[in-house]
mmCIF file of C-alpha atoms in Angstrom:
data_model
loop_
_atom_site.group_PDB
_atom_site.id
_atom_site.type_symbol
_atom_site.label_atom_id
_atom_site.label_comp_id
_atom_site.label_asym_id
_atom_site.label_seq_id
_atom_site.Cartn_x
_atom_site.Cartn_y
_atom_site.Cartn_z
ATOM 1 C CA MET A 1 82.949 -70.739 -41.115
ATOM 2 C CA VAL A 2 86.586 -69.752 -41.528
ATOM 3 C CA ASP A 3 89.140 -71.665 -39.913
ATOM 4 C CA ASN A 4 91.154 -69.438 -37.587
ATOM 5 C CA LYS A 5 93.787 -72.303 -36.960
ATOM 6 C CA GLU A 6 95.303 -72.057 -40.747
ATOM 7 C CA GLY A 7 98.550 -71.332 -41.025
ATOM 8 C CA GLY A 8 99.388 -71.564 -37.443
ATOM 9 C CA ILE A 9 102.175 -72.995 -35.332
ATOM 10 C CA VAL A 10 100.919 -75.857 -33.498
ATOM 11 C CA LYS A 11 102.557 -77.756 -30.124
ATOM 12 C CA LYS A 12 101.358 -81.390 -29.457
ATOM 13 C CA GLY A 13 101.538 -82.355 -25.700
ATOM 14 C CA HIS A 14 101.399 -80.803 -21.849
ATOM 15 C CA ASP A 15 105.306 -79.836 -21.873
ATOM 16 C CA GLU A 16 105.646 -78.258 -25.279
ATOM 17 C CA GLY A 17 102.393 -76.820 -25.053
ATOM 18 C CA LEU A 18 102.853 -75.458 -21.725
ATOM 19 C CA LYS A 19 105.672 -73.782 -23.233
ATOM 20 C CA MET A 20 104.423 -72.125 -26.101
ATOM 21 C CA ALA A 21 101.702 -70.705 -23.711
ATOM 22 C CA VAL A 22 103.909 -69.167 -21.634
ATOM 23 C CA SER A 23 106.245 -67.775 -24.086
ATOM 24 C CA LEU A 24 103.327 -66.252 -25.893
ATOM 25 C CA LEU A 25 102.106 -64.605 -22.898
ATOM 26 C CA GLN A 26 105.797 -63.316 -22.127
ATOM 27 C CA GLU A 27 105.981 -62.125 -25.734
ATOM 28 C CA PHE A 28 102.894 -59.922 -25.320
ATOM 29 C CA GLU A 29 103.786 -58.711 -22.079
ATOM 30 C CA LEU A 30 101.035 -60.727 -20.133
ATOM 31 C CA PRO A 31 101.036 -61.974 -16.777
ATOM 32 C CA ASP A 32 102.911 -65.552 -17.209
ATOM 33 C CA GLY A 33 100.290 -67.126 -14.396
ATOM 34 C CA LEU A 34 97.257 -65.784 -16.565
ATOM 35 C CA LEU A 35 96.550 -69.359 -17.900
ATOM 36 C CA PRO A 36 96.957 -71.988 -15.345
ATOM 37 C CA LEU A 37 96.845 -75.135 -17.562
ATOM 38 C CA ALA A 38 96.818 -78.634 -16.737
ATOM 39 C CA ASN A 39 96.921 -81.790 -18.915
ATOM 40 C CA VAL A 40 97.466 -79.593 -22.228
ATOM 41 C CA ILE A 41 96.443 -81.646 -25.610
ATOM 42 C CA GLU A 42 97.585 -79.085 -28.057
ATOM 43 C CA VAL A 43 98.448 -75.197 -28.238
ATOM 44 C CA GLY A 44 98.324 -72.910 -31.411
ATOM 45 C CA TYR A 45 99.225 -69.709 -32.634
ATOM 46 C CA VAL A 46 98.823 -68.015 -36.036
ATOM 47 C CA LYS A 47 101.087 -65.091 -36.041
ATOM 48 C CA GLU A 48 99.268 -63.370 -39.057
ATOM 49 C CA THR A 49 95.803 -62.879 -36.988
ATOM 50 C CA GLY A 50 97.312 -63.210 -33.518
ATOM 51 C CA TYR A 51 94.452 -65.964 -33.301
ATOM 52 C CA MET A 52 95.548 -68.655 -30.345
ATOM 53 C CA TRP A 53 94.076 -71.585 -29.184
ATOM 54 C CA ILE A 54 94.323 -74.078 -26.266
ATOM 55 C CA GLN A 55 93.121 -77.416 -25.636
ATOM 56 C CA GLN A 56 93.351 -79.103 -22.378
ATOM 57 C CA GLN A 57 91.899 -82.705 -21.267
ATOM 58 C CA LYS A 58 89.527 -81.246 -18.596
ATOM 59 C CA LYS A 59 88.126 -77.852 -17.466
ATOM 60 C CA VAL A 60 90.617 -76.552 -14.809
ATOM 61 C CA GLU A 61 89.431 -74.352 -11.938
ATOM 62 C CA HIS A 62 92.137 -72.042 -10.593
ATOM 63 C CA GLU A 63 91.890 -69.871 -7.202
ATOM 64 C CA PHE A 64 94.367 -66.766 -7.340
ATOM 65 C CA LYS A 65 95.177 -66.630 -3.716
ATOM 66 C CA MET A 66 96.113 -62.836 -3.526
ATOM 67 C CA ILE A 67 93.087 -61.507 -4.836
ATOM 68 C CA SER A 68 90.866 -64.742 -3.506
ATOM 69 C CA LYS A 69 89.232 -65.064 -7.139
ATOM 70 C CA LEU A 70 88.430 -68.466 -8.643
ATOM 71 C CA VAL A 71 88.744 -68.833 -12.283
ATOM 72 C CA SER A 72 87.180 -71.439 -14.715
ATOM 73 C CA TYR A 73 89.140 -72.668 -17.954
ATOM 74 C CA ASP A 74 87.412 -74.973 -20.406
ATOM 75 C CA SER A 75 88.933 -77.659 -22.135
ATOM 76 C CA GLU A 76 88.918 -75.607 -25.002
ATOM 77 C CA ILE A 77 90.205 -71.873 -24.894
ATOM 78 C CA ASN A 78 90.428 -69.527 -27.592
ATOM 79 C CA GLY A 79 91.083 -65.723 -28.630
ATOM 80 C CA PHE A 80 93.160 -63.381 -30.142
ATOM 81 C CA VAL A 81 96.384 -62.228 -28.474
ATOM 82 C CA GLU A 82 98.010 -58.650 -29.127
ATOM 83 C CA LYS A 83 100.272 -56.648 -26.901
ATOM 84 C CA LYS A 84 99.082 -56.458 -23.002
ATOM 85 C CA ARG A 85 95.778 -57.697 -24.144
ATOM 86 C CA ILE A 86 93.475 -60.842 -25.216
ATOM 87 C CA LYS A 87 90.381 -60.213 -27.015
ATOM 88 C CA LYS A 88 87.577 -62.363 -28.249
ATOM 89 C CA LEU A 89 88.492 -64.582 -25.547
ATOM 90 C CA LYS A 90 86.147 -67.824 -25.067
ATOM 91 C CA GLY A 91 86.454 -70.451 -22.413
ATOM 92 C CA VAL A 92 87.355 -68.544 -19.610
ATOM 93 C CA LYS A 93 84.850 -67.663 -16.465
ATOM 94 C CA ALA A 94 85.608 -65.999 -13.318
ATOM 95 C CA LYS A 95 83.186 -66.423 -10.142
ATOM 96 C CA GLU A 96 81.351 -63.422 -9.221
ATOM 97 C CA LEU A 97 79.477 -63.867 -6.091
ATOM 98 C CA MET A 98 77.489 -66.923 -7.272
ATOM 99 C CA LEU A 99 77.485 -66.346 -11.269
ATOM 100 C CA TRP A 100 80.404 -67.485 -13.501
ATOM 101 C CA PRO A 101 80.220 -64.507 -16.148
ATOM 102 C CA PRO A 102 82.629 -65.291 -19.059
ATOM 103 C CA VAL A 103 85.665 -62.997 -19.520
ATOM 104 C CA SER A 104 86.069 -61.613 -22.848
ATOM 105 C CA GLU A 105 88.912 -59.362 -22.664
ATOM 106 C CA ILE A 106 91.784 -58.928 -20.589
ATOM 107 C CA THR A 107 94.076 -56.051 -20.823
ATOM 108 C CA VAL A 108 97.331 -55.323 -18.994
ATOM 109 C CA ASP A 109 96.893 -51.311 -18.228
ATOM 110 C CA GLU A 110 99.348 -49.203 -19.810
ATOM 111 C CA LYS A 111 98.648 -45.937 -18.023
ATOM 112 C CA THR A 112 98.491 -47.749 -14.383
ATOM 113 C CA PRO A 113 101.384 -50.180 -14.619
ATOM 114 C CA GLY A 114 100.784 -52.834 -12.223
ATOM 115 C CA LYS A 115 97.292 -53.269 -12.990
ATOM 116 C CA ILE A 116 95.264 -55.951 -15.332
ATOM 117 C CA HIS A 117 91.542 -55.380 -16.244
ATOM 118 C CA PHE A 118 89.250 -58.310 -17.260
ATOM 119 C CA LYS A 119 86.070 -57.508 -19.151
ATOM 120 C CA SER A 120 82.972 -59.990 -18.945
ATOM 121 C CA LEU A 121 80.793 -60.095 -21.982
ATOM 122 C CA ALA A 122 77.942 -58.068 -19.597
ATOM 123 C CA GLY A 123 80.487 -55.119 -19.688
ATOM 124 C CA ILE A 124 81.453 -55.415 -16.047
ATOM 125 C CA THR A 125 85.209 -54.940 -15.878
ATOM 126 C CA LYS A 126 87.030 -55.868 -12.941
ATOM 127 C CA THR A 127 90.533 -54.558 -12.206
ATOM 128 C CA PHE A 128 93.196 -56.387 -10.124
ATOM 129 C CA PRO A 129 97.137 -56.140 -9.220
ATOM 130 C CA VAL A 130 99.007 -58.009 -12.304
ATOM 131 C CA GLU A 131 101.294 -59.685 -9.622
ATOM 132 C CA ALA A 132 98.243 -61.885 -8.647
ATOM 133 C CA PHE A 133 98.687 -63.720 -11.755
ATOM 134 C CA ALA A 134 102.813 -64.052 -11.875
ATOM 135 C CA ALA A 135 103.732 -67.505 -12.425
ATOM 136 C CA GLY A 136 103.150 -69.935 -9.208
ATOM 137 C CA GLN A 137 100.255 -67.757 -7.685
#
């Protein structure tokens, strides 16, 4: 198995890890509140590949009140981050009726400003206003 973390920048501990996660979201023009993390152990990023990982002590569930959407973040989250997109995402699920389909891709729409798309592994795409994922939501 290839070690995606090789050559990565790593921050340990909640404060440093959270700072790095938020700065990555900002750098790639993604909403600050997209990853509401708690008790972060480690955050890492490999500039060459865009691979990002986050470890937190336990799974976190967060409700984005503006859109009444419950999202679950596993203790380990990873994916590849690029401008306005996270792809091959693992560790994030959004509640849909009684199901928790995994979210595999998040894209901020360039053609329709203010819209963000969440794509599940089942191929279902949901679109929401970007401001629903602002910091503090």
